[in-house]
Tab-separated table of C-alpha atoms and ligand atoms in Angstrom:
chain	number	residue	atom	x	y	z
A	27	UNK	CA	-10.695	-48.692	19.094
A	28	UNK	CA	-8.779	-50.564	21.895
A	29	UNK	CA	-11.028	-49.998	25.375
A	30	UNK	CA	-9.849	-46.981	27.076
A	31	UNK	CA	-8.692	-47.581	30.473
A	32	UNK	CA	-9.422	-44.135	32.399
A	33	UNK	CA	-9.831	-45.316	35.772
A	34	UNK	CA	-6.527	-45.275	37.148
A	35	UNK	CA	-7.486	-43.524	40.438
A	36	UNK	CA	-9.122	-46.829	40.990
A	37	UNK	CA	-6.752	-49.222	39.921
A	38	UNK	CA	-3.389	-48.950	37.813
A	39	UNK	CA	-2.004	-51.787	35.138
A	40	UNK	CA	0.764	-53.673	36.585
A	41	UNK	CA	3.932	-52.232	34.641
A	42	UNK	CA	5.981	-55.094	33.108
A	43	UNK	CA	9.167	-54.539	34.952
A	44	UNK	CA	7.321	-54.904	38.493
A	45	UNK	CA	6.360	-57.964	37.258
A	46	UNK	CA	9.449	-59.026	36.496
A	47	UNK	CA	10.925	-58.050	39.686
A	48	UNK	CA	8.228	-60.237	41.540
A	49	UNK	CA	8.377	-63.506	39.243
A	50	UNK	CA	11.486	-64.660	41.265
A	51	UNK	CA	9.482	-64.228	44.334
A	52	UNK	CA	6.552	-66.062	43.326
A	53	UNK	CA	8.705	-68.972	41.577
A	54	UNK	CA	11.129	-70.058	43.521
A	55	UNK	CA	12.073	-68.094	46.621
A	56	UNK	CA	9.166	-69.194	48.575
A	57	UNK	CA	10.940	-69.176	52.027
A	58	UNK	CA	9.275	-67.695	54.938
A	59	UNK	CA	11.276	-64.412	55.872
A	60	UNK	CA	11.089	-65.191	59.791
A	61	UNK	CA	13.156	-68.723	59.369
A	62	UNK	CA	16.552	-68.205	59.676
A	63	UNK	CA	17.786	-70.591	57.288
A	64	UNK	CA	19.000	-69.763	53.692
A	65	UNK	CA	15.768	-69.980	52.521
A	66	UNK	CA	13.951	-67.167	54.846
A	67	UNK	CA	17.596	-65.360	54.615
A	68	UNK	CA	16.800	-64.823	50.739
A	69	UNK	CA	13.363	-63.497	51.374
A	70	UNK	CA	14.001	-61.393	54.102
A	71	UNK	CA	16.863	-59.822	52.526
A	72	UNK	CA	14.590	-58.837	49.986
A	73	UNK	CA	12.116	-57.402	52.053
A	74	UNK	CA	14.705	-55.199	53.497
A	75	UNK	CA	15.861	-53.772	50.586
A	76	UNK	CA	12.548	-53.108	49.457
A	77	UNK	CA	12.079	-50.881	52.586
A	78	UNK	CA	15.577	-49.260	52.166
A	79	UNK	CA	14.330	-48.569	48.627
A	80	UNK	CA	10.907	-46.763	49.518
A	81	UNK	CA	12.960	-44.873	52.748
A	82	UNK	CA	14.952	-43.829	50.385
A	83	UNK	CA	12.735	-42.027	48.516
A	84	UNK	CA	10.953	-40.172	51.507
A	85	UNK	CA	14.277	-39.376	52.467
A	86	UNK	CA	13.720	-41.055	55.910
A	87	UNK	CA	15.001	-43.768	57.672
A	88	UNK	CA	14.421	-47.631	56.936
A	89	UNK	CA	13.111	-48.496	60.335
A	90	UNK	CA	9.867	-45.965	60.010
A	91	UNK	CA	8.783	-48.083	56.608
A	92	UNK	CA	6.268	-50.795	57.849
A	93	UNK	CA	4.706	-52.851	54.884
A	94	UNK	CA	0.915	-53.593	55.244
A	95	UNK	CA	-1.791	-55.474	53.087
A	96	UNK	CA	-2.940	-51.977	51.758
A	97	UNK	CA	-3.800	-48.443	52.392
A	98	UNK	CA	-6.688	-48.782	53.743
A	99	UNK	CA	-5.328	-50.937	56.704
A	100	UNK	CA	-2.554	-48.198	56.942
A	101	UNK	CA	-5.219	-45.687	57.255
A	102	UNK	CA	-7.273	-47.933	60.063
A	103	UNK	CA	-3.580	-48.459	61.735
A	104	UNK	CA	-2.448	-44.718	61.624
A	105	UNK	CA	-6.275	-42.995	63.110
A	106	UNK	CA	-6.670	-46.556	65.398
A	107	UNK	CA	-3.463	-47.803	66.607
A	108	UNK	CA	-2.354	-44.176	66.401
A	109	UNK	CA	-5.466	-42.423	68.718
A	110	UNK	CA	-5.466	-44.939	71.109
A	111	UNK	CA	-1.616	-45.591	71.605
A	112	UNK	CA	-0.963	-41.602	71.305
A	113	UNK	CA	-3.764	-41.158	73.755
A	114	UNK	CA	-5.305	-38.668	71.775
A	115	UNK	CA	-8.544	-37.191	72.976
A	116	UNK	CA	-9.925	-35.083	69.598
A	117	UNK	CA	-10.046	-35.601	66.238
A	118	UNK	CA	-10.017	-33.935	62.964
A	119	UNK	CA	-10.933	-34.195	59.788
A	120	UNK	CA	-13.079	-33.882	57.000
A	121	UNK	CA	-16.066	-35.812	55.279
A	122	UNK	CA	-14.416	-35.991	51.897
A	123	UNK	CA	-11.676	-38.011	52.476
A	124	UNK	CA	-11.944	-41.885	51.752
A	125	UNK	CA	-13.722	-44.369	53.645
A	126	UNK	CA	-10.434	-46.177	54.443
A	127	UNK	CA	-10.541	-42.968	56.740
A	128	UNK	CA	-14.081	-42.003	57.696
A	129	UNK	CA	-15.052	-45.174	58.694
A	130	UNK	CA	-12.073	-45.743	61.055
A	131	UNK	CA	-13.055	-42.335	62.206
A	132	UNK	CA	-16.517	-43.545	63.327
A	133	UNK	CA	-15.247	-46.612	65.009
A	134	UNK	CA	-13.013	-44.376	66.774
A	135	UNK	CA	-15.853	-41.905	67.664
A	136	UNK	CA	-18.098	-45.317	69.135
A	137	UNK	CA	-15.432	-47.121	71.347
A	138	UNK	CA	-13.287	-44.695	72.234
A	139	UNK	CA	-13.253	-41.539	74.476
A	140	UNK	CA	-12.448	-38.997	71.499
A	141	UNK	CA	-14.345	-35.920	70.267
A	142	UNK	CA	-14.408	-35.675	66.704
A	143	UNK	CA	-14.416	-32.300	64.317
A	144	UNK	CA	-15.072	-32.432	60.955
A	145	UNK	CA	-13.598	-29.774	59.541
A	146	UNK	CA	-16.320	-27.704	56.490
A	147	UNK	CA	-15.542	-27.852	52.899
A	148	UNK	CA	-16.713	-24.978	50.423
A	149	UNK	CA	-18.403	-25.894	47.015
A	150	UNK	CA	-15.445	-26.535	45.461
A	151	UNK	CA	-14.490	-28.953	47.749
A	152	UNK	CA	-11.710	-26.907	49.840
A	153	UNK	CA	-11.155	-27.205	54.008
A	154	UNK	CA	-10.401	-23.510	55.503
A	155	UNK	CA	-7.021	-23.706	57.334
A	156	UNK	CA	-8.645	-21.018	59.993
A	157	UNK	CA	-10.898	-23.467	60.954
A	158	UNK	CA	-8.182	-26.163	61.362
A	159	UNK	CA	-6.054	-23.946	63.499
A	160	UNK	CA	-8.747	-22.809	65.660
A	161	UNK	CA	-9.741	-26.152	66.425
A	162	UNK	CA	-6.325	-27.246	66.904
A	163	UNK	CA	-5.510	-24.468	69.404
A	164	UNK	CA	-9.157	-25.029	71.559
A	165	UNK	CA	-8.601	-28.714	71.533
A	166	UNK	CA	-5.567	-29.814	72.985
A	167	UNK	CA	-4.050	-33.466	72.209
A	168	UNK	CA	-5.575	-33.404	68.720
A	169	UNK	CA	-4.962	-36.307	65.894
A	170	UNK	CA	-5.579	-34.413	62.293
A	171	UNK	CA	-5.965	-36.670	59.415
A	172	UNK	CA	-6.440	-34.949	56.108
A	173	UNK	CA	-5.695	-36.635	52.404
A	174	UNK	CA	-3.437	-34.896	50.500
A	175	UNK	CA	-5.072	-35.500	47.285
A	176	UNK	CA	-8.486	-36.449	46.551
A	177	UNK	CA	-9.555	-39.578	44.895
A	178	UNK	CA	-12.925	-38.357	43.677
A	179	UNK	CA	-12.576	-34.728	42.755
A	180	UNK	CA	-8.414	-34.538	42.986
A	181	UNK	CA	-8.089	-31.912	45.059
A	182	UNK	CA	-4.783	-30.915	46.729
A	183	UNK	CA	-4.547	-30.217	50.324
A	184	UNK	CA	-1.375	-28.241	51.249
A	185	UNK	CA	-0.129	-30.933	54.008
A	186	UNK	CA	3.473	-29.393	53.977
A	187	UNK	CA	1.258	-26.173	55.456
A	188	UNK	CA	-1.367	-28.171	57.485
A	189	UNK	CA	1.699	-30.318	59.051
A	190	UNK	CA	3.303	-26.464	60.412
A	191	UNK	CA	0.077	-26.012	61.875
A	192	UNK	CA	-0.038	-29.487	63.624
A	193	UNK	CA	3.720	-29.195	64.674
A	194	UNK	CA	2.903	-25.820	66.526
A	195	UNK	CA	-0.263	-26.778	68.734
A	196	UNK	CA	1.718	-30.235	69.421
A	197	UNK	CA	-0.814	-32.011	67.452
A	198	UNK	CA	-0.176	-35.404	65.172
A	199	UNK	CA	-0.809	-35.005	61.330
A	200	UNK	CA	-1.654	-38.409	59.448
A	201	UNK	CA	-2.196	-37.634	55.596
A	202	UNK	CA	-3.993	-40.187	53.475
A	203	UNK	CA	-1.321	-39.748	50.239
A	204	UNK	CA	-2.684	-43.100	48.724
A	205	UNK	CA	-3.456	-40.479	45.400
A	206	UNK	CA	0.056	-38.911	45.239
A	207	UNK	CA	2.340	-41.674	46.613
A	208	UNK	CA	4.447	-42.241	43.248
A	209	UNK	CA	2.838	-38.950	41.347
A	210	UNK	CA	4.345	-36.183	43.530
A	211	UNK	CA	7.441	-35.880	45.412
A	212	UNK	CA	7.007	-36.314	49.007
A	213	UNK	CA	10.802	-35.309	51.213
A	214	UNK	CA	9.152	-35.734	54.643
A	215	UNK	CA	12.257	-34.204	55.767
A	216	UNK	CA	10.354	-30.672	54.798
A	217	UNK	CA	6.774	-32.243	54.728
A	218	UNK	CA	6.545	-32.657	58.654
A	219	UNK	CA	3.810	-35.405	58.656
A	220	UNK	CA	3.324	-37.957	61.297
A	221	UNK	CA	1.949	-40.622	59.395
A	222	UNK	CA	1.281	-40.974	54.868
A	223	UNK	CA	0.357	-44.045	53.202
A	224	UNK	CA	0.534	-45.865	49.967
A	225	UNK	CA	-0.982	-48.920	48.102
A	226	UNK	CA	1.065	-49.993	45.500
A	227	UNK	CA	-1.617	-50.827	42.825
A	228	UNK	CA	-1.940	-46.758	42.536
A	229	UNK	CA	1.159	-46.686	40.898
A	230	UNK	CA	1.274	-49.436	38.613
A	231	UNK	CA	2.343	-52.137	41.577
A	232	UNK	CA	0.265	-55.170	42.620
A	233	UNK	CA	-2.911	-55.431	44.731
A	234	UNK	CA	-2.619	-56.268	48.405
A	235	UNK	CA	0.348	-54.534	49.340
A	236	UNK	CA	0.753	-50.972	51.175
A	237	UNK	CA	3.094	-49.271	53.540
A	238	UNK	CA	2.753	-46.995	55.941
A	239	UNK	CA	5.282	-44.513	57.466
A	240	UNK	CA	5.636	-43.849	61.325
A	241	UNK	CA	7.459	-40.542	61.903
A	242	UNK	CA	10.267	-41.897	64.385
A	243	UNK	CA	9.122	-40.902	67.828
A	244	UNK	CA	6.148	-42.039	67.461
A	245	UNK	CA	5.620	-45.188	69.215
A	246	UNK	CA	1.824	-46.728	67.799
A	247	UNK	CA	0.810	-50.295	68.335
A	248	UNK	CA	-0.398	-52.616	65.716
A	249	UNK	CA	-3.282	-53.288	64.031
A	250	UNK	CA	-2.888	-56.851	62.523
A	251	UNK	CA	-2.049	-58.747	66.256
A	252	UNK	CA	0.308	-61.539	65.871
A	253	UNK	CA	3.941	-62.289	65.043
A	254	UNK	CA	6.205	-60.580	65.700
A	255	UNK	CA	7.004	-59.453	62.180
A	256	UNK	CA	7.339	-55.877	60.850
A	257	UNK	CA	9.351	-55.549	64.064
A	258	UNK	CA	6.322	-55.881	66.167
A	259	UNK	CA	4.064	-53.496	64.424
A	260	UNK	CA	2.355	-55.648	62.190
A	261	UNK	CA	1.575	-59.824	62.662
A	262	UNK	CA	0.984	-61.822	59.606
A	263	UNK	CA	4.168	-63.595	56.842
A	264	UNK	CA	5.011	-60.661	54.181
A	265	UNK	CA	3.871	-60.495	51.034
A	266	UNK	CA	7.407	-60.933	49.458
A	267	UNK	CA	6.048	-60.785	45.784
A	268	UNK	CA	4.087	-57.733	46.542
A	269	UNK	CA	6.728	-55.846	48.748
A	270	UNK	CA	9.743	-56.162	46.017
A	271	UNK	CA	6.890	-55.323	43.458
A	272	UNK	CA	5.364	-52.461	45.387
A	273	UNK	CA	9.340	-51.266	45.568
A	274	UNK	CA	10.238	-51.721	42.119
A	275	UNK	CA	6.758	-49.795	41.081
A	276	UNK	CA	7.931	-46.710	42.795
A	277	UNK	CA	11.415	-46.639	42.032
A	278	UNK	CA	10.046	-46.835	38.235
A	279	UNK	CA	7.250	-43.902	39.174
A	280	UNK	CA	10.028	-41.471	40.883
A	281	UNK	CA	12.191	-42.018	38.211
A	282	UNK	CA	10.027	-41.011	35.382
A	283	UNK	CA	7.903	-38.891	37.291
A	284	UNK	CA	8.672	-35.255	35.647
A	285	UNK	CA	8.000	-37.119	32.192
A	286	UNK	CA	4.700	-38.833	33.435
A	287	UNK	CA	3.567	-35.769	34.659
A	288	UNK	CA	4.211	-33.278	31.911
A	289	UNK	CA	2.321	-36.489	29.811
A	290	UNK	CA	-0.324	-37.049	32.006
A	291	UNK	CA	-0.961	-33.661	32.747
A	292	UNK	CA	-1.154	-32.491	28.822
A	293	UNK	CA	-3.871	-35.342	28.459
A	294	UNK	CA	-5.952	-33.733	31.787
A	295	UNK	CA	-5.736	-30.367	30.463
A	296	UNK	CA	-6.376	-31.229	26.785
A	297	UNK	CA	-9.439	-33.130	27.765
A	298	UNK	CA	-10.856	-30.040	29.884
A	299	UNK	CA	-10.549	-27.654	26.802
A	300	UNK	CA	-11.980	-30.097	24.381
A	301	UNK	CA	-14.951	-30.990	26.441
A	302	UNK	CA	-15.601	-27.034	26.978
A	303	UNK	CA	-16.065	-26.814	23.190
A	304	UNK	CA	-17.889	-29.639	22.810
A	305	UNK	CA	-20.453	-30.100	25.895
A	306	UNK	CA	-21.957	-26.575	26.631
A	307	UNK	CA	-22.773	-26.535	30.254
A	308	UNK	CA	-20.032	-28.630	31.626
A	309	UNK	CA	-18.775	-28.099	34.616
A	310	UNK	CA	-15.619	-29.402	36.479
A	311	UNK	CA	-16.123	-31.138	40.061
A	312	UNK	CA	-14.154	-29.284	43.181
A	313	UNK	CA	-11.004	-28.155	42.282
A	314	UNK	CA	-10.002	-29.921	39.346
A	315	UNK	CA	-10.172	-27.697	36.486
A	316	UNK	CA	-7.140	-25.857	38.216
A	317	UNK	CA	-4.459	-28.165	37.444
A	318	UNK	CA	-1.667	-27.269	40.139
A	319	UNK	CA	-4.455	-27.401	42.967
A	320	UNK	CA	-5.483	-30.649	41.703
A	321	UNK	CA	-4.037	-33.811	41.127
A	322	UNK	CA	-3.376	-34.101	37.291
A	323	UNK	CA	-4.226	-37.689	37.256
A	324	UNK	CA	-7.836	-37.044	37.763
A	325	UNK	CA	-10.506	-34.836	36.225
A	326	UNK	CA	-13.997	-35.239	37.267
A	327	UNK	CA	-16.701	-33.829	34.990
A	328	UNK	CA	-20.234	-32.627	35.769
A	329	UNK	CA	-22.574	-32.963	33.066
A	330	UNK	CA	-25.355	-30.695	32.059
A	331	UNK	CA	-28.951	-32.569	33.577
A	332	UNK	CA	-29.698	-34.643	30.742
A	333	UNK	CA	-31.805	-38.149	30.854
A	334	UNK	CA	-28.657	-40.053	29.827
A	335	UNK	CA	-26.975	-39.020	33.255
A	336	UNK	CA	-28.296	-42.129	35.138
A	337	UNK	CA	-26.984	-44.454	32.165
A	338	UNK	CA	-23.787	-42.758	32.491
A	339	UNK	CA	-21.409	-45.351	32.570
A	340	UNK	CA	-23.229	-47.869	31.296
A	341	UNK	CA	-23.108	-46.098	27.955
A	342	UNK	CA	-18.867	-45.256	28.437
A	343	UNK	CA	-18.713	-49.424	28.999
A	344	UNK	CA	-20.660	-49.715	25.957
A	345	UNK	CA	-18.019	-47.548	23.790
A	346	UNK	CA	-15.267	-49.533	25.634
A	347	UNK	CA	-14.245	-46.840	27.955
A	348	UNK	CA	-13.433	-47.663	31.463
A	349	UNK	CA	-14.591	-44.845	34.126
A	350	UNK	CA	-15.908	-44.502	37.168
A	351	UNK	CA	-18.914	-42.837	39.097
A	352	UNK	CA	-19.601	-40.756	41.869
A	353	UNK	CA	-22.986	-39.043	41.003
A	354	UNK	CA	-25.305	-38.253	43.838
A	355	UNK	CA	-28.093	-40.471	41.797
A	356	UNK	CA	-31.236	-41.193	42.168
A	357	UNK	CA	-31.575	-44.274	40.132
A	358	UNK	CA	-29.475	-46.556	41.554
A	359	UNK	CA	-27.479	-46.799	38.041
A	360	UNK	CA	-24.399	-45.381	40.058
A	361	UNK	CA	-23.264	-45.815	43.204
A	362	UNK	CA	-24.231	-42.426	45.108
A	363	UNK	CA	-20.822	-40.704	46.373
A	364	UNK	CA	-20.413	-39.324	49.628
A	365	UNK	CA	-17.841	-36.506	48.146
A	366	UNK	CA	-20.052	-35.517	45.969
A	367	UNK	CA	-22.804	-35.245	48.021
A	368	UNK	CA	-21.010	-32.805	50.539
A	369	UNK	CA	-20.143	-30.410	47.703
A	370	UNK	CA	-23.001	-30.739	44.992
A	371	UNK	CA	-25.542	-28.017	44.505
A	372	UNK	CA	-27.479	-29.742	42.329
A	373	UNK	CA	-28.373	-33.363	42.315
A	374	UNK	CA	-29.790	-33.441	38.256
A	375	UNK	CA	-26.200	-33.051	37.210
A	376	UNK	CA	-24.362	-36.535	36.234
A	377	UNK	CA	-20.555	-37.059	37.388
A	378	UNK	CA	-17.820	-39.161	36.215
A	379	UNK	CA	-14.272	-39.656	36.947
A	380	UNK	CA	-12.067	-39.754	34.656
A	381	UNK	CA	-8.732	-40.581	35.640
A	382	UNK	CA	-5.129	-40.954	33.898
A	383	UNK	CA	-1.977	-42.645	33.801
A	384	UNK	CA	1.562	-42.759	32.266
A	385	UNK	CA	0.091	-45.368	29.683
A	386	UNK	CA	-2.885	-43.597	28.071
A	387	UNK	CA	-2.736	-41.438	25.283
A	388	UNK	CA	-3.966	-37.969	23.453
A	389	UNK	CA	-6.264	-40.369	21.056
A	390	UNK	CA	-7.924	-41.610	24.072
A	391	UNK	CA	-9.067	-38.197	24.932
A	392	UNK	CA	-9.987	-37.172	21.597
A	393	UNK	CA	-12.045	-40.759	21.415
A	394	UNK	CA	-13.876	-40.004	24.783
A	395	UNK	CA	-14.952	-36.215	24.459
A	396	UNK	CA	-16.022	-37.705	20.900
A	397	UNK	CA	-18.435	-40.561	22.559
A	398	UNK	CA	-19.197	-37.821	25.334
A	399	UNK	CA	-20.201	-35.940	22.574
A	400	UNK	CA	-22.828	-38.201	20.711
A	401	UNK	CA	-24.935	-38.612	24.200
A	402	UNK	CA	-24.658	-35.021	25.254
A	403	UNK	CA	-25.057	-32.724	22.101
A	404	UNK	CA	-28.142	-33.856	19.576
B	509	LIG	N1	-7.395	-43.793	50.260
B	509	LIG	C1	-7.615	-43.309	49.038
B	509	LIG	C2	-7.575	-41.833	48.823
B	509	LIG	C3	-7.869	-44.173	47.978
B	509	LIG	O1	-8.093	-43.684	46.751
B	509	LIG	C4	-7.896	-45.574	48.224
B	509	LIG	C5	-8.237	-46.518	47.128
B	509	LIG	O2	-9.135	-46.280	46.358
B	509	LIG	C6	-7.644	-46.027	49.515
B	509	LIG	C7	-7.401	-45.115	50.519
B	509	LIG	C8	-7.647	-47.498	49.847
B	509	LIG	O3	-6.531	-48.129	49.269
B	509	LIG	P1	-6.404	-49.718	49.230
B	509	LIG	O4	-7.065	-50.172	47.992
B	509	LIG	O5	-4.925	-49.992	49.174
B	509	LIG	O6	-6.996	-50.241	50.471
């Protein structure tokens, strides 16, 4: 058996025709896109239709595309640059989203004047939209950043809903869509968000490239001080490789996406039926054994307390299978998860993520509940 690669919430392969894209802009247009000879013409031209490209597909305007190194420095610019500029004086979210998030959060919460809400989640994971609008209507000037789908446990949050409720108490919405950027359609002509972002290497694009998207009115300073690149909003020389590439990736995912998901989603819920018959006692993290409130890239399994929990994924590496963590361990074999920890009743269990892409197959599923198998049924 080839290794089995099912840890694309982490990472995706770089598809061959990104690559392709890029190899001019690695070989030999090298110019830097801020001269204004032929040169920095060529790159910058590039650039641009890179951002008309990814506009394009929000169904918004070029000029509220700005590229950044990745999402989490989106994230950090958005709840930041955003809080501060915006002079918000509350804000909300919740203690599942990423760290790209929560820790901006709590640099927010230390230097600046601004109250922050956390808003509850339920065992399976899920933020009450009562709570959100309550807050939002006692709290004037509110910033709300929610994810729209979760990297650990793939849950969905409705942000087309949660952006209505922002809209109405005159509060700004940023949504962390680094999980559905190039897996789900986002027209932010009907989605009413303030802020999403994306990091190419989700969706089969390089590392170190991300975007994020400024709703038009809103005027937020940068994060990255410097040039004056990025028309002012963020200082540093583009990544030219990684722009075209991060482009070219989600043309490619849009325009295959009905046929990647109907794949993808056939390998999620084929996995979830074979590991029911073959691991009694499993149980399905959050949301995710509902498969239109979760993302169908990601299933996250909770296995029965057993003594192989803590060797986990050392055992999956053994058999060649790439996965990732996320139990609430005690050993130290995993890393312990902060998501997990705000939902989990009960620590014994073991957790893994698995998580899918266009490029796996229905023999990688049958391979991994069959490995699963071996450790977890004598
Ligand atoms: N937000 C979410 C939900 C993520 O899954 C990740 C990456 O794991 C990030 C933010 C950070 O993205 P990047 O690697 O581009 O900084």
């Amino acid at each position: 058996m080839t290794p089995v690669y099912f840890d694309n919430a982490a990472s995706t392969p770089l598809a061959h025709e990104v690559l392709e894209e890029m190899l001019p802009y690695l070989r030999q247009h090298f110019g830097n896109p801020s001269s204004i000879h032929a040169f920095g013409r060529t790159t910058r031209s590039a650039i641009e239709k890179a951002r008309k490209t990814v506009a394009e597909i929000f169904n918004i305007s070029p000029s509220e595309i700005f590229f950044t190194s990745c999402a989490s420095e989106a994230n950090n610019q958005a709840i930041i640059s955003g809080t501060r500029t915006l002079n918000c004086k509350h804000l909300i979210t919740s203690k599942i989203e990423h760290h790209a998030v929560l820790h901006a959060v709590e640099y927010v919460a230390k230097n600046d004047a601004v109250k922050i809400s956390y808003l509850q989640t339920n065992a399976k994971g899920q933020i009450n939209l009562n709570e959100l609008e309550q807050l939002l209507i006692s709290n004037p000037q509110s910033f709300v950043s929610l994810m729209h789908g979760n990297n650990e446990i793939g849950n969905l949050n409705d942000i087309a809903t949660i952006a209505q409720l922002c809209k109405a108490n005159q509060a700004y919405f940023h949504s962390d869509t680094v999980q559905t950027v190039g897996h789900y359609q986002h027209d932010l002509q009907n989605i009413k968000t303030d802020f999403i972002v994306g990091s190419a290497h989700k969706f089969h694009g390089p590392k170190g490239v991300g975007f994020i998207y400024v709703k038009g009115d809103n005027k937020i300073g940068p994060y990255i001080h410097g040039g004056s690149q990025e028309r002012n909003m963020r200082g540093g020389t583009e990544n030219v490789a990684g722009i075209v590439g991060l482009a070219k990736a989600l043309e490619l995912a849009y325009a295959g996406m009905q046929t990647h998901q109907a794949h993808i989603l056939a390998l999620k819920t084929s996995m979830i039926e074979k590991l029911k018959i073959a691991i009694p006692g499993i149980q399905f993290n959050g949301d995710c054994e509902n498969c239109t409130t979760s993302l169908y890239t990601v299933l996250s399994i909770s296995l029965p307390p057993s003594e192989e929990n803590d060797m986990l994924l050392m055992n999956l590496d053994i058999n060649k299978i790439a996965a990732s963590g996320g139990s609430a361990c005690t050993s130290g074999a995993t890393e312990s998860s902060h998501v997990i920890e705000a939902i989990q009743g009960d620590t014994n269990r073991g957790t893994v993520r698995f998580s899918f892409s266009r490029y796996n197959t229905m023999a990688e599923v049958d391979y991994v509940v069959h490995v699963l198998k071996k450790y977890y049924v004598s």
